[in-house]
Amino acid sequence: MRRLARLAPLAPLARIVPLLLFVAAWHLVGVAGLVDPAFLPPPGRVAVALVDLLRGGQIGDNIAVTLLRAFTGLALGATAGVWIGVMMARSEVFDAYAAPLVGATYSLPKSALVPLFILWFGIGSTTAICATFLACLLPVVVNTHHGVATTPKVLVWSAQAMGFSDREMLGRVFLMHALPDIMTGLRIALGFSFVLAISSEMIAANSGIGKLIFMYGENGTYDYMFAAITSVVAVAFSADRALLAVTHRILRWHDSAVPAADAA
Amino acid sequence: MRPAGTVSDAKIEIRGLSKSYSTGHGSLLAIDTVDLTLAEGEFVSIVGPSGCGKSTLLYVVGGFLSADGDVLVDGTPIRGPGTDRGIVFQDYALFPWLTVRRNILFGLERRDVPQAERDAVADRLIGVIGLKGFEHRYPRELSGGMRQRVAIARTMACDPAVLLLDEPFGALDAQTREMMQDELLRIWLDTRKTVLMITHDVSEAVYLSNRICIMSARPGRIVEEFSVDLDRTLPREELVVSEPFNRLRNAVWLSVRRQAVAAAHADPG
Amino acid sequence: MSRHDPLWLRVRSVASVVVVLAAWEAVARAGLVPPLFLPAFSTVVVTLWGVIRDGSLPEDLAISLGRAAGGLTLATLAGVLVGIAMARNRVAHWLLDPFVALGFPSPKIAFLPIFILWFGIGSLSKILLVGFACVFPVAIGTYAAARGINRVLIWSGRSLGASAGVLLGRVVLPACAPRIFAAMRVALPVALITTFTAEMVGGGGGMGATLMYSQRFFESPVVFAYLLVMLAVGLVLDTTMRRLQARSPVLRGDA
Ligand SMILES: Nc1ncnc2c1ncn2[C@@H]1O[C@H](COP(=O)(O)OP(=O)(O)O)[C@@H](O)[C@H]1O
Ligand SMILES: [Mg+2]
């Protein structure tokens, strides 16, 4: 037991080892001639391509464009989503009107709207942002609705007995109670924002990392294509971890704040 | 102390109060024509079998549920919840996202209280409930007894004229419960608020109240009343072994027992 | 009748859909927007009937649903395997956890060109991409379920002399079934969106490819007809899975 305890600080390293093994295997199949390097560029060449793309600024510029689209859609979707979710939870009448529309849009695969948006707005950021907005909106609506609607009666009554009006309770009680659910919705929305931004760039765009990946694929410069995909994985992973860290901080009061062993 | 019965002005009047819930299969009568008057500064307990409608009665008096009949505070019918009636719920109902200190100060947020005075109130109450050093903990980091004390302090911070307590010590272990009872007694002797407390603990009711009302099994009705006239200046060790205390305790216990047995017969299983 | 009456609320829900459709029809008919941008609802319905009758829509739908179902099946098989292995074996956990952690938040659609490179533009690349996109939620759901199994259940099975295989089939899988099914419900929209997007980007037939093709040739009524069908497919499949879950005691978790 004690030997294990002494190894504990090395735990993050232990998690990287399987990834290194994977890269080594990837390298070896190339060296052994098991696959055609045209189909699977060896990791060394992908790394060189990645450095080249980072130096030349192609990755930085295009990821910046994609992130701007993704985060604009996410911010708009989250804001509107919280508002609609609160309204649905607090007003039966609003809920009756909104529920069928939300239910119908919820199950529509949002990327299918991209061709329609291209028809309406042309190729470019507006199309990507609209698709991202709709995709981010619904998980936030559904989760906010749930969080507000499940606020325990006794909490509402406690605030009422201290003289708070419904309006004053919104930020102090209902939204605070819904916060864990809202963060769950936001995490789903963050994932969607990348998927939709990149999808719409692959379907039709002049810029963005999705376009870049697609272009290298068409040109047959596969080492650059792999490098660009690697950068997308790294950015999406970092954004997700950053959101998790923020969530952890602002939900210190919540039971979920007990550190998760492996938050996947 | 002021013995029960000599106070004249009614603080709370409950007249012909009935409340039914609508459920999946028809309506369910929870309390049936309850009449009860609390004098200013009086401590009244309600004891009855579980499910007889005690919480329901308290929620109606709190103004959270509407019902048939009248509830008057200082002679005026209540219209919803009000800051004149502070309530402590059975399961504490602390705001989990606020620290101990901010929970206690929650009710002062919407009042024009200067910061210095707020700090004074918080410091005083945290001292009273013995949670110095725990001010910045969140409710999930506290034991049941600590949460209970915070809930009481939060209600006291608003300084309501009436305290409504729903089985406030029900979830505590025996030792903590006795300490909390002594604390509540001291607060009551200091402030002389009007208190309506629900409990299923007969000794607790006898130890704390001026008057004890026994509720029947559902639909809840008040079937018997006991006046308590004990010397509150006696320390607990002496009081609870004294002959008058135990005579009254046994009488109340028998009365509750009759209702519980009736409930078990009416509702087998 | 109170405005909060259940029946009255139902009326409002229906009204809200009717109002949206009526507004759509009115705006299009009044010529407020060119028909290229917004064909009238009635035109779309007629077009829908046309593409159903000439067999093009049923064919596209069959292709897309086949790909989505194939990918989801693969993902379920692989995800359950990975999830249970990670929960029951420390080495498997150590080996696989970094990949699951890295793969779960990444937008799998970005891998589409790799799948096209390796498996062509036909159905195979799409089925495999859908499988890749859906395997993560299934693996994570299964892992969480298998970790949560009551140890006493497994011990008592072992003490009765059950072999590892019997234990897996009789104890572990049934206990995980509700969470696995719940994960499949999460994965279903992922399967649909991945299929449609892959078809839109890579062609090769199916709903997405025809949608893209119609947009390029400015056949707006077909675009809207296909969108309506995609919406209906998502709604019907999710409702079906929810019903199944509610009906079956094994999937509900109270068997
Ligand atoms: N919101 C409600 N809807 C329907 N029935 C209720 C509701 N709240 C309480 N009841 C029923 O009313 C009766 C009285 O409940 P309560 O006042 O909580 O009893 P007590 O506090 O004495 O245990 C119980 O039978 C309970 O099941
Ligand atoms: Mg109760």
PDB file of C-alpha atoms in Angstrom, chain A residues 5 11 40 43 49 52 58 62 120 129 132 138-139 145 152 154 173 176-177 192 203 214-215 223 231 236 251:
ATOM      1  CA  ALA A   5       0.921   5.823  -2.164  1.00  0.00           C
ATOM      2  CA  ALA A  11      -0.714   9.208 -11.706  1.00  0.00           C
ATOM      3  CA  LEU A  40      -1.677   6.286 -42.667  1.00  0.00           C
ATOM      4  CA  PRO A  43       3.242  10.053 -36.487  1.00  0.00           C
ATOM      5  CA  ALA A  49       2.993  18.924 -40.445  1.00  0.00           C
ATOM      6  CA  ASP A  52       4.425  23.632 -39.918  1.00  0.00           C
ATOM      7  CA  GLN A  58      -3.139  28.159 -40.650  1.00  0.00           C
ATOM      8  CA  ASN A  62      -8.805  28.764 -38.747  1.00  0.00           C
ATOM      9  CA  TRP A 120     -31.253  31.878 -46.636  1.00  0.00           C
ATOM     10  CA  ILE A 129     -23.771  30.502 -36.073  1.00  0.00           C
ATOM     11  CA  THR A 132     -24.796  26.226 -33.670  1.00  0.00           C
ATOM     12  CA  LEU A 138     -32.235  22.908 -26.731  1.00  0.00           C
ATOM     13  CA  PRO A 139     -30.067  21.095 -24.180  1.00  0.00           C
ATOM     14  CA  HIS A 145     -36.513  23.704 -17.226  1.00  0.00           C
ATOM     15  CA  PRO A 152     -38.146  22.142  -3.533  1.00  0.00           C
ATOM     16  CA  VAL A 154     -39.792  24.408   1.153  1.00  0.00           C
ATOM     17  CA  VAL A 173     -33.608  30.724  -5.520  1.00  0.00           C
ATOM     18  CA  MET A 176     -29.368  28.952  -8.120  1.00  0.00           C
ATOM     19  CA  HIS A 177     -31.208  25.684  -7.668  1.00  0.00           C
ATOM     20  CA  PHE A 192     -22.681  20.428 -29.923  1.00  0.00           C
ATOM     21  CA  ILE A 203     -20.656  21.190 -45.744  1.00  0.00           C
ATOM     22  CA  PHE A 214     -11.811  18.864 -45.674  1.00  0.00           C
ATOM     23  CA  MET A 215      -9.488  20.701 -48.065  1.00  0.00           C
ATOM     24  CA  ASP A 223      -0.246  14.303 -43.008  1.00  0.00           C
ATOM     25  CA  SER A 231      -5.538  20.017 -33.178  1.00  0.00           C
ATOM     26  CA  ALA A 236     -12.245  20.308 -27.834  1.00  0.00           C
ATOM     27  CA  LEU A 251     -20.656  24.278  -7.649  1.00  0.00           C
TER      28      LEU A 251
END
